[in-house]
XYZ file of C-alpha atoms in Angstrom:
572
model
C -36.816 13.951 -12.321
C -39.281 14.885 -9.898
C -41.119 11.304 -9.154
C -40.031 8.826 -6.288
C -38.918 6.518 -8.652
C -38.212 6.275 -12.430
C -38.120 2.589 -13.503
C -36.783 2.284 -17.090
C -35.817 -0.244 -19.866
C -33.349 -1.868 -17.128
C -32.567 0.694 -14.566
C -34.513 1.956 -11.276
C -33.907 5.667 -10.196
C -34.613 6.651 -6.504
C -34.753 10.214 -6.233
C -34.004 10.810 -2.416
C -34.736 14.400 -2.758
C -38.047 13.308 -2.685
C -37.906 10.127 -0.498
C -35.842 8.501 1.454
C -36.367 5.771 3.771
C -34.190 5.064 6.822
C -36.260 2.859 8.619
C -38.282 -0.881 7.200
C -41.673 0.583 7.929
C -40.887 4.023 5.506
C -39.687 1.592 2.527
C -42.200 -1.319 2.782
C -45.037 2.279 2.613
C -43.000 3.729 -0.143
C -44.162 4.146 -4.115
C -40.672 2.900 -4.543
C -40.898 -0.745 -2.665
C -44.823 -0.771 -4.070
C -43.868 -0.143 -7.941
C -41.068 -2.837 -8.139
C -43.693 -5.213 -6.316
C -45.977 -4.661 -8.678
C -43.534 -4.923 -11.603
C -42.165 -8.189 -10.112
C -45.581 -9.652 -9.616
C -46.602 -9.073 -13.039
C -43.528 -10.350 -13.869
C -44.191 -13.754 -12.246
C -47.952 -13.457 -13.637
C -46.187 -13.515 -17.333
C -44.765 -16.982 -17.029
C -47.812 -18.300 -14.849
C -45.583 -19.359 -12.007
C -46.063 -21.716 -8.909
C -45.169 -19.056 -6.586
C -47.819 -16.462 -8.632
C -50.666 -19.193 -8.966
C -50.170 -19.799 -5.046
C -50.280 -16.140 -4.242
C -53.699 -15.729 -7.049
C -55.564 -18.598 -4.842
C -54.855 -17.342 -1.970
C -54.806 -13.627 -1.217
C -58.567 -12.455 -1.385
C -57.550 -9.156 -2.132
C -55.098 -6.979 -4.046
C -52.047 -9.327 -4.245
C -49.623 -6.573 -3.559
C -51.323 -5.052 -0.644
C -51.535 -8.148 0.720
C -47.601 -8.845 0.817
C -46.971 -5.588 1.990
C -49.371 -5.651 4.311
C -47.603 -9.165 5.590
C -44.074 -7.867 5.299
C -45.090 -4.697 7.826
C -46.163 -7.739 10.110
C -43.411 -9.957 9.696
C -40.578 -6.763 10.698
C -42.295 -6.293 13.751
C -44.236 -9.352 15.043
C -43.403 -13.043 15.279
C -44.679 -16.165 12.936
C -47.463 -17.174 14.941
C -48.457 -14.110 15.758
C -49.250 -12.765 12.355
C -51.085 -15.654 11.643
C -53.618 -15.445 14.200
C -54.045 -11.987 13.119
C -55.660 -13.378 9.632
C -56.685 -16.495 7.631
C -55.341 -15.243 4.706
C -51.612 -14.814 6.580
C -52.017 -18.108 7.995
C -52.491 -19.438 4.689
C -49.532 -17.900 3.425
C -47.238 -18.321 6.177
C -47.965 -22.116 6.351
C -46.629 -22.965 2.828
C -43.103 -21.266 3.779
C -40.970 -22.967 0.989
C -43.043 -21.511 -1.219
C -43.055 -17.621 0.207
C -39.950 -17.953 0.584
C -38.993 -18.264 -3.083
C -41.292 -15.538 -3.378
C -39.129 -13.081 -1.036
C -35.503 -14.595 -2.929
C -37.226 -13.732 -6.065
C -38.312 -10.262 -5.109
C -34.738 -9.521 -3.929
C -33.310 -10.721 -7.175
C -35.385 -9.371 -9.256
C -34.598 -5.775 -7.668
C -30.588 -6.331 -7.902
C -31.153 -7.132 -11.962
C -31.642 -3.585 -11.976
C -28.970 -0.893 -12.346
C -29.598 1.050 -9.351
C -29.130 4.581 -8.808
C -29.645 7.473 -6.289
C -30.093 11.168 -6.993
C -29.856 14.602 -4.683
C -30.763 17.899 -5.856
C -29.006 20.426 -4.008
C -31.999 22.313 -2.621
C -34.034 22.053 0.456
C -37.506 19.719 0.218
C -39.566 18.414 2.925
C -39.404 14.689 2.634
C -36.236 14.134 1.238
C -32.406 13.767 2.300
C -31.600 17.678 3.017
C -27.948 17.681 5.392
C -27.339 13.899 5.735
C -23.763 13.082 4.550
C -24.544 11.526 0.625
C -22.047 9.043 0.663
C -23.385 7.389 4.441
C -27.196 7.957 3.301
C -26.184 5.326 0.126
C -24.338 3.139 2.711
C -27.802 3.440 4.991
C -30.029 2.483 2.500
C -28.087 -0.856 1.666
C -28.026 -1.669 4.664
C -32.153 -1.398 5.094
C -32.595 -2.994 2.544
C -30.368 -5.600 3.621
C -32.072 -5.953 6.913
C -36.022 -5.471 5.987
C -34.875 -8.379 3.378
C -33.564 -10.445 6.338
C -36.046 -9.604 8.946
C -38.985 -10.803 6.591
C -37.086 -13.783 5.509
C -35.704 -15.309 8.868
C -39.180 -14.605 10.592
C -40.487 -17.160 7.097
C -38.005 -19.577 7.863
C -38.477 -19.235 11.691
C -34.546 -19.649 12.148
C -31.566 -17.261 11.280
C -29.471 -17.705 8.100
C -26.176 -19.058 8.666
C -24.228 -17.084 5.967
C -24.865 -13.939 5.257
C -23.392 -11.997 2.050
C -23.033 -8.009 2.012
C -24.238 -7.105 -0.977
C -24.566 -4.142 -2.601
C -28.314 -4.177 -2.441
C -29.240 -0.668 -2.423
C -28.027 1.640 -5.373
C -24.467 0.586 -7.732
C -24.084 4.981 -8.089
C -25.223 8.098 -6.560
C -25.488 11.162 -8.443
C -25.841 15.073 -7.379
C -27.417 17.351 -9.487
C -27.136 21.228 -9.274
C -29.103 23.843 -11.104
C -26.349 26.251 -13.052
C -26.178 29.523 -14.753
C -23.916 29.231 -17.747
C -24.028 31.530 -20.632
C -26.806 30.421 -22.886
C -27.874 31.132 -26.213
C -31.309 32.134 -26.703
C -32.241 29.095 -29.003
C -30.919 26.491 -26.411
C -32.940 28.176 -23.392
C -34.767 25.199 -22.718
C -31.166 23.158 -21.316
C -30.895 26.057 -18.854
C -33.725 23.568 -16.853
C -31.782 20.928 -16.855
C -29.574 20.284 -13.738
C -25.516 19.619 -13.455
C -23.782 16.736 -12.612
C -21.746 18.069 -9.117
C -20.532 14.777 -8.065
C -20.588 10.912 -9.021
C -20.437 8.338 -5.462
C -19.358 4.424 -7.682
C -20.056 1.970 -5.455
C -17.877 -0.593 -7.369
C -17.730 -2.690 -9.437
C -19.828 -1.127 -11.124
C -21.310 -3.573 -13.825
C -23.925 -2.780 -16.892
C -25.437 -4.508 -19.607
C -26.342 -2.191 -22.222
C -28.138 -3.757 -25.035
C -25.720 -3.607 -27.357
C -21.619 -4.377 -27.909
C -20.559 -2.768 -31.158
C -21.278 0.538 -33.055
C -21.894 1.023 -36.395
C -21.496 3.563 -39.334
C -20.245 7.018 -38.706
C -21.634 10.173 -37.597
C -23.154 12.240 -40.267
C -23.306 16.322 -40.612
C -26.471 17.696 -40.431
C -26.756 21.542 -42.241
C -29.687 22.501 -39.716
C -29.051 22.496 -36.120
C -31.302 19.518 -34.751
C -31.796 20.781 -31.426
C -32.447 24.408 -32.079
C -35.632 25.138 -30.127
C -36.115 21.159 -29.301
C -39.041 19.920 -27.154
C -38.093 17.857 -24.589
C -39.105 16.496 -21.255
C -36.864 18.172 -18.899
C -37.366 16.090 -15.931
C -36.047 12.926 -17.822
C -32.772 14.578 -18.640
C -29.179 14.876 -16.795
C -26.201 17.098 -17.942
C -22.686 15.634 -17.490
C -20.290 18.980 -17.719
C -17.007 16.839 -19.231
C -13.463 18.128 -19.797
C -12.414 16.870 -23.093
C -8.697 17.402 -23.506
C -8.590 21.462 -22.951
C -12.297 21.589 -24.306
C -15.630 21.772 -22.272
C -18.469 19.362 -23.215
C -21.883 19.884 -21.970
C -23.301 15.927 -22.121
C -27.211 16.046 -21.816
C -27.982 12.475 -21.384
C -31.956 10.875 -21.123
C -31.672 8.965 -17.515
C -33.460 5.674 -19.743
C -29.650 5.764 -20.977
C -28.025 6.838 -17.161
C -25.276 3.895 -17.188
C -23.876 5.626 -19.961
C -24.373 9.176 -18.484
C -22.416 7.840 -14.747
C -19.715 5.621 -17.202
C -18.410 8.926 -18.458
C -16.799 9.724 -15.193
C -14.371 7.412 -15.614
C -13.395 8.556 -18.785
C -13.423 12.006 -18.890
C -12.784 14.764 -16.100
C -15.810 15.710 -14.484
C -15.622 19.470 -14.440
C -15.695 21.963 -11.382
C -18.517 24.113 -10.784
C -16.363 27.001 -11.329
C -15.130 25.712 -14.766
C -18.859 26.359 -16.223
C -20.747 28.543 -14.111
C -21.264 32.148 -16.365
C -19.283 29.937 -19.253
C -20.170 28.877 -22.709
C -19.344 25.234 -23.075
C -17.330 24.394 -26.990
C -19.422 21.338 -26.950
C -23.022 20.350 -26.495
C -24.264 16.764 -26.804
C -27.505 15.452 -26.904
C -27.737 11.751 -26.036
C -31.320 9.874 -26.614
C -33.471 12.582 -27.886
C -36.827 11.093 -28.210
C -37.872 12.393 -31.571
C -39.937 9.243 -32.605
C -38.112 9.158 -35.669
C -37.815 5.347 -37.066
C -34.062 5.379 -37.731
C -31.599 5.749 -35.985
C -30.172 9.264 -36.205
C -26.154 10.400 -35.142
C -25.729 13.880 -36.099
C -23.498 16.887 -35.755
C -23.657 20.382 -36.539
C -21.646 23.389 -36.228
C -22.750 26.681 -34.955
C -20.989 29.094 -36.322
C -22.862 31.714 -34.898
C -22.495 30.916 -31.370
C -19.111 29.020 -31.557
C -20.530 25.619 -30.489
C -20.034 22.089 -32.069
C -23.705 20.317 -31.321
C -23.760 16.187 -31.593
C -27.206 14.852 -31.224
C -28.116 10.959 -31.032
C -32.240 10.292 -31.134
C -33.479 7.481 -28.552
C -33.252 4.355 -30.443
C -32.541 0.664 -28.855
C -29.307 0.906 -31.148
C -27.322 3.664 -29.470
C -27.294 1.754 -26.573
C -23.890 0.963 -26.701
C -20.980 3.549 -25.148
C -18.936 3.897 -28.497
C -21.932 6.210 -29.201
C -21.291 7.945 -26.157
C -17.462 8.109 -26.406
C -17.335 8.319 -29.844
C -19.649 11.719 -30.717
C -17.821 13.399 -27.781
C -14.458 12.649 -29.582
C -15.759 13.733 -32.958
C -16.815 16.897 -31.537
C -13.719 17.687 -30.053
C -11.386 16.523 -33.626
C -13.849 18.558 -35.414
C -12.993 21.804 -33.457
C -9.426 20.829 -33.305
C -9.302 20.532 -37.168
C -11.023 24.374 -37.528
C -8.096 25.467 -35.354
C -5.263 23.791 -37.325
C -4.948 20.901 -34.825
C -4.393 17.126 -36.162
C -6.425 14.737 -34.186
C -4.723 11.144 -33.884
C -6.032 7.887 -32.960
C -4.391 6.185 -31.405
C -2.154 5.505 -28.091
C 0.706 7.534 -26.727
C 3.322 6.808 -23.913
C 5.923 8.602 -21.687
C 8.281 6.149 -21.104
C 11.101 6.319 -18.490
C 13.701 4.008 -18.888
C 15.539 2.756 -15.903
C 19.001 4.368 -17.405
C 17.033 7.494 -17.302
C 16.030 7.477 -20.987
C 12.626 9.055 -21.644
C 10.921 8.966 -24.897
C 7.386 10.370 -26.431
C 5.988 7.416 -28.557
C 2.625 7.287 -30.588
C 1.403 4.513 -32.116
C -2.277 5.806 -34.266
C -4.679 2.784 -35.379
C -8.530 2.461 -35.944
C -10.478 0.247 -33.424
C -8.954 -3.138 -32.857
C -5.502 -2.270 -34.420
C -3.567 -2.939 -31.130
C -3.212 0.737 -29.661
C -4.812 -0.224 -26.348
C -3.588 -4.130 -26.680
C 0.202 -2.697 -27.466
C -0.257 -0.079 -23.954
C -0.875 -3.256 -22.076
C 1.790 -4.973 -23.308
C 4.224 -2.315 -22.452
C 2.825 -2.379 -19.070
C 3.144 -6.077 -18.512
C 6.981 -5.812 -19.922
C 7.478 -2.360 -17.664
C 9.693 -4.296 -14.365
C 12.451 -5.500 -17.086
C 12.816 -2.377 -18.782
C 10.686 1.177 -17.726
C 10.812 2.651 -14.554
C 8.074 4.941 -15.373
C 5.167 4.700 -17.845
C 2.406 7.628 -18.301
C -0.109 6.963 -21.080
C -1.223 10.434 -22.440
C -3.976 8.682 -24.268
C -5.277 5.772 -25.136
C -7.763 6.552 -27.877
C -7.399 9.754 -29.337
C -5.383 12.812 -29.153
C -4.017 15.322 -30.994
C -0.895 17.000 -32.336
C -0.316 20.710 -32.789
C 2.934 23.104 -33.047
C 3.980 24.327 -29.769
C 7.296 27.257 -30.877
C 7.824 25.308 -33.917
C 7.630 22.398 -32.216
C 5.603 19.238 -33.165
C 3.703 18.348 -29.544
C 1.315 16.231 -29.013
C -1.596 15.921 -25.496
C -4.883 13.732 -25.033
C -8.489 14.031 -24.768
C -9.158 10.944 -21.926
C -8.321 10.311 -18.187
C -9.566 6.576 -19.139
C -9.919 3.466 -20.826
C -12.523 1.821 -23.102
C -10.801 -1.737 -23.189
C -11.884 -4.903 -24.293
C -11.422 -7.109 -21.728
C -10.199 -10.034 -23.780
C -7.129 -7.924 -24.995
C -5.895 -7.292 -21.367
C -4.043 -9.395 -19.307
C -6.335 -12.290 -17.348
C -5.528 -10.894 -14.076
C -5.285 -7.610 -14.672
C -9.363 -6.888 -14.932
C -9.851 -8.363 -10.870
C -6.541 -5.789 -9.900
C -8.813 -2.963 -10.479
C -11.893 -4.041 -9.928
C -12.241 -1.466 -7.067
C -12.347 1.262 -9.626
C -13.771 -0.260 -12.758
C -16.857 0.082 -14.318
C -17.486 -3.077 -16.654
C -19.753 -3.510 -19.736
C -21.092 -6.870 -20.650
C -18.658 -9.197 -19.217
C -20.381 -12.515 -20.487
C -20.234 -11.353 -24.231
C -18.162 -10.478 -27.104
C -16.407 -7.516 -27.140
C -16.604 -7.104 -23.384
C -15.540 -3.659 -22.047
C -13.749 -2.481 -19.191
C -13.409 1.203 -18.598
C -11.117 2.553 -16.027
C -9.198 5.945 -15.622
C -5.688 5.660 -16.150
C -4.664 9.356 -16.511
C -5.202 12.580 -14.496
C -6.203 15.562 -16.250
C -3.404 17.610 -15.675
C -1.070 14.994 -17.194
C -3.203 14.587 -20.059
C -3.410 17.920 -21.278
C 0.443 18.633 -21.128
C 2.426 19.380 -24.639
C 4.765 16.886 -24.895
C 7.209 16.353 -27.393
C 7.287 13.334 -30.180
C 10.011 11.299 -30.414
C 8.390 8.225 -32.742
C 5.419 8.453 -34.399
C 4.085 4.331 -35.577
C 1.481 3.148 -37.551
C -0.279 -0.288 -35.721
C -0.147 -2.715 -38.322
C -2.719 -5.701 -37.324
C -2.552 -7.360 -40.476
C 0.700 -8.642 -41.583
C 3.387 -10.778 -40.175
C 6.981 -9.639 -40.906
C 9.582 -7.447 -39.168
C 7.962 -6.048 -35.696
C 9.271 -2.788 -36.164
C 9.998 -0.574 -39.855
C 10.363 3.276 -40.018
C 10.268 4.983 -43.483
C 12.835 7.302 -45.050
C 10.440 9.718 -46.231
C 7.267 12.179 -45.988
C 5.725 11.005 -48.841
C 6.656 7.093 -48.690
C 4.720 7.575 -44.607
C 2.256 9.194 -45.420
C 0.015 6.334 -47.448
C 0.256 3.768 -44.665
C -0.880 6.156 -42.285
C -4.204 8.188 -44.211
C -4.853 4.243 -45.996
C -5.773 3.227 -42.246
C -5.954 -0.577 -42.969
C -6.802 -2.623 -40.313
C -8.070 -6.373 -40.174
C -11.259 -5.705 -37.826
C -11.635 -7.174 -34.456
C -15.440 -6.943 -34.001
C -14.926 -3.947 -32.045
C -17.643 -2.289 -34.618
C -19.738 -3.802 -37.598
C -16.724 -4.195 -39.476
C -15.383 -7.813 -40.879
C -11.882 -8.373 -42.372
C -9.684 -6.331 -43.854
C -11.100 -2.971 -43.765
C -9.525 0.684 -44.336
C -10.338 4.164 -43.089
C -9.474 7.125 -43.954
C -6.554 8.224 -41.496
C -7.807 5.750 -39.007
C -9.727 7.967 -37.790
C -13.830 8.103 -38.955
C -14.433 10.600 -35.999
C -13.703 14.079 -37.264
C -10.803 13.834 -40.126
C -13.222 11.203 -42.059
C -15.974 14.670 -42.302
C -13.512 16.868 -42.794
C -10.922 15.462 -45.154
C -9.849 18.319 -47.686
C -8.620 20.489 -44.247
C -7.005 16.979 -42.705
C -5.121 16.330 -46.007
C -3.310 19.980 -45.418
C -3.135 19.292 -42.289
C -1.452 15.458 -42.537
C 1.006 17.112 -44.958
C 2.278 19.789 -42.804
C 2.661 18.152 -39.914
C 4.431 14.856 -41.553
C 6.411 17.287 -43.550
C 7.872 18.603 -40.094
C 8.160 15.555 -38.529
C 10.403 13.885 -41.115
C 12.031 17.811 -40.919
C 12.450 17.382 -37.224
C 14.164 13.885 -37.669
C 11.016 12.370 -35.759
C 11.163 8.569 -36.192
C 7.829 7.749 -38.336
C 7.322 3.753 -39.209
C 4.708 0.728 -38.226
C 4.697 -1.532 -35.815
C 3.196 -4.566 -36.813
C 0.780 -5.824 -33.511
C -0.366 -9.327 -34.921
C -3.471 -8.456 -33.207
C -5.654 -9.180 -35.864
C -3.539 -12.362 -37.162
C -5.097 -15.312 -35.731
C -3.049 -17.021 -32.802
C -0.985 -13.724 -32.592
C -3.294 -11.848 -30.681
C -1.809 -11.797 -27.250
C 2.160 -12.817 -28.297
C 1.872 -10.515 -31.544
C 1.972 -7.119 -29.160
C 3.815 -8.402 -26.724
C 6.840 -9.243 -28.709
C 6.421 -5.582 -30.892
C 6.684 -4.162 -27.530
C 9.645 -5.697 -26.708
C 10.950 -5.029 -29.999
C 10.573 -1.401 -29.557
C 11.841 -1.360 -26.214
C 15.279 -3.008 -27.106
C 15.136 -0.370 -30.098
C 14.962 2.756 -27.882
C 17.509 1.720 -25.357
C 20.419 -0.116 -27.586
């Protein structure tokens, strides 16, 4: 991104490499300030308002020279004065009810946006060079906060009374590096496209992406779909993620930049020196404006260079962050499959008891079968019973034999919750570090790390391995006797859907898990086999817990009481 500003389907980027304003005068003569006037005017021009019909009959020239031309008057000069200084001021400054909706307007149609800031790390003449990133967001809040007031109070002719600190400059900063990393001839053109370095949140951080559930699963595609691609580079942002032990290069378009900055809470950002001169295991192309019709969500492995490629065209429908998540996570099972890995999904615990006990439990289940609901159910019950409680992962992970030894790690450092499945409190708690997704809708979404990346990645043993059962009543908690009398529970995956997808009623997927094992089912069925062969071998407790979630009036008691069930199992 090279422009001042990139405004785009319902985000504003300020590129202070280019510009950046630290006094009223520099933003009120900025492309930024003059390109959301203009937007905002046209805006008001759209619905034919009072406000725009007064401003029409009575600026004689362009109407948004003529405001800023006012607004450089008003920081610097009283009332009265300006008005002397023109009969078209005077005309405006008389009617002050009315220019002042026009300034409360203006102000709130700029915080609809998602705002963010970028820095690339290389010297320029007019942008931020060696100011402090973090303090030049704080600044520019703040000026906006004041130019805002200034022109206001000087309106009103008196000072507001109350005055509220928003956060009215940008929700994130980003900082973007140009990298060397080892790239294959056919993918030269991402070598253009800069890093992710560092992510400043100013929290909370809240987005409303146009959709709220994800559909369908992601198909293979025999030809690579980005071999060669055309793109344009200055529209496009790579987020270098840690997935479990794998490395993920995420090239995101910046129209889709909420989902881009939402990854850092769930997966590690990397560290320069995790990438530079490297080959990533993972590339991901997110909003690839190919102009085909359909939506398109593709993967593709390259054997030759050793690189699993996801690719997701720019289409109103991907805007949702399961498409995000979910791709990444496919990617990853798909690779951990081809390297005799079993990918799970589902939740898994350490638990320390307060007697010192500590157990290893999974519990696997497709969306909405009460992983995430069951982890926050265990937390909520964790003064009575655990003194410790680390959750490995929360969506997926994966088990593998560590010296004949079933262990199992996780792919996450975060959350993807809905926020109707956590506790009413517990939301506002963490609001300092939360990023939320439509929080007025259905199927609301919180996502918050939970994990560090060190813990996550650790081989831990398994001590019970549970199915989440969401769709029958009955006894809370069942284990089976046998290999082959737990293993069609677990690859049926049934699950009564919670709306977390397209899904309605009582639906089943392969292994509860459509992101990897679903694509590659002849090597998961060896796979499933082996490893629940070993477990029963091993003595591993394997059985269901039945969550309720999806029962109706069960869906907050139904996990809490299998919790507690399991709980008084484990320490009797």
């Amino acid at each position: 991104m090279k422009q001042e500003i990139f405004i785009g389907r319902n985000s504003a980027i300020l590129n202070f490499s280019t510009k950046y304003c630290d006094t009223s005068e520099n933003l009120l003569s900025s492309l930024s300030f003059k390109k959301v006037l203009s937007k905002y005017i046209r805006s008001i021009e759209s619905k034919n308002t009072n406000v725009f019909l007064f401003l029409k009959a009575n600026c004689k020239n362009d109407i948004p020279e003529t405001i800023t031309k006012l607004f450089k008057l008003l920081i610097v000069l009283e009332k009265s004065e300006v008005s002397k200084l023109d009969s078209t001021f005077e005309t405006l400054l008389s009617n002050e009810g009315i220019l002042f909706e026009f300034v409360e307007g203006l102000y709130s149609y700029w915080r609809q946006f998602e705002r963010y800031a970028i820095i690339r790390n290389k010297n320029t003449s007019l942008g931020l060079q060696n100011i402090n990133f973090i303090d030049s967001m704080n600044s520019f809040t703040n000026l906006i906060l004041k130019t805002y007031r200034l022109v206001e109070e000087n309106i009103l002719g008196e000072h507001h009374r109350v005055y509220r600190q928003l956060h009215a400059g940008v929700n994130a900063g980003l900082i973007l590096n140009n990298m060397n990393w080892k790239c294959p001839k056919e993918y030269s053109f991402l070598e253009k496209i800069p890093f992710v370095e560092s992510i400043v949140l100013q929290p909370p951080f809240i987005t409303y992406p146009g959709k709220n559930t994800r559909k369908g699963i992601f198909c293979e595609n025999k030809e690579n779909p980005i071999e060669n691609l055309t793109l344009n580079l200055d529209n496009w942002v790579c987020y270098p993620a840690k997935v479990g032990e794998l490395l993920a290069f995420v090239y995101f378009d910046i129209n889709f930049m909420a989902q881009g900055v939402t990854l850092c809470n769930l997966f590690e950002l990397a560290k320069k020196e995790e990438y530079i001169n490297k080959k990533p295991d993972i590339i991901y192309m997110y909003g690839v404006k190919d102009f085909h019709p359909e939506m398109r969500t593709e993967f593709f492995k390259d054997t030759q260079n050793d690189i699993m490629i996801g690719y997701v065209n720019f289409n109103e429908g991907i805007d949702y962050f399961g498409y995000m998540k979910k791709m990444i996570l496919t990617l990853h099972n798909l690779r951990m499959i081809d390297n005799g890995h079993l990918p799970i999904h589902g939740a898994m615990v350490n638990l320390t008891f307060k007697n010192g006990l500590e157990k290893n439990v999974i519990i696997m289940g497709d969306s909405g079968a009460g992983k995430s609901e069951s982890l926050e159910a265990f937390r909520k019950l964790s003064e009575n019973y655990i003194k410790d409680m680390k959750v490995i992962f929360d969506d997926m992970g994966i088990l593998q034999m560590e010296n004949n030894t079933i262990t199992a790690s996780g792919t996450e450092i975060g959350a993807f919750v809905r926020l109707d499945d956590l506790d009413i409190g517990y939301p506002y708690k963490e609001i300092d570090r939360s990023i939320f997704m439509n929080p007025d809708k259905i199927n609301s979404r919180i996502i918050i790390p939970i994990s560090t990346h060190a813990d996550i990645i650790k081989k831990y043993p398994v001590d019970m391995f549970l199915y989440a059962n969401n769709y029958e009543e009955g006894e809370e908690l069942e284990f089976f006797n046998s290999s082959s009398e737990a293993k069609p529970t677990f690859i049926e995956g049934a699950r009564n859907a919670k709306g977390t997808t397209s899904e309605i009623g009582l639906v089943t997927s392969y292994f509860a898990n459509p992101f990897g094992p679903m694509q590659r089912k002849n090597e998961t069925d060896i796979l499933i086999n082996n490893y629940f062969d070993k477990m029963f071998e091993d003595e591993i407790l394997v059985g269901q817990i039945r969550t309720g979630l999806g029962i109706e009036g069960l869906e907050k008691a139904g996990p809490e009481k299998a919790a507690k069930k399991l709980f008084e199992f484990i320490i009797k």
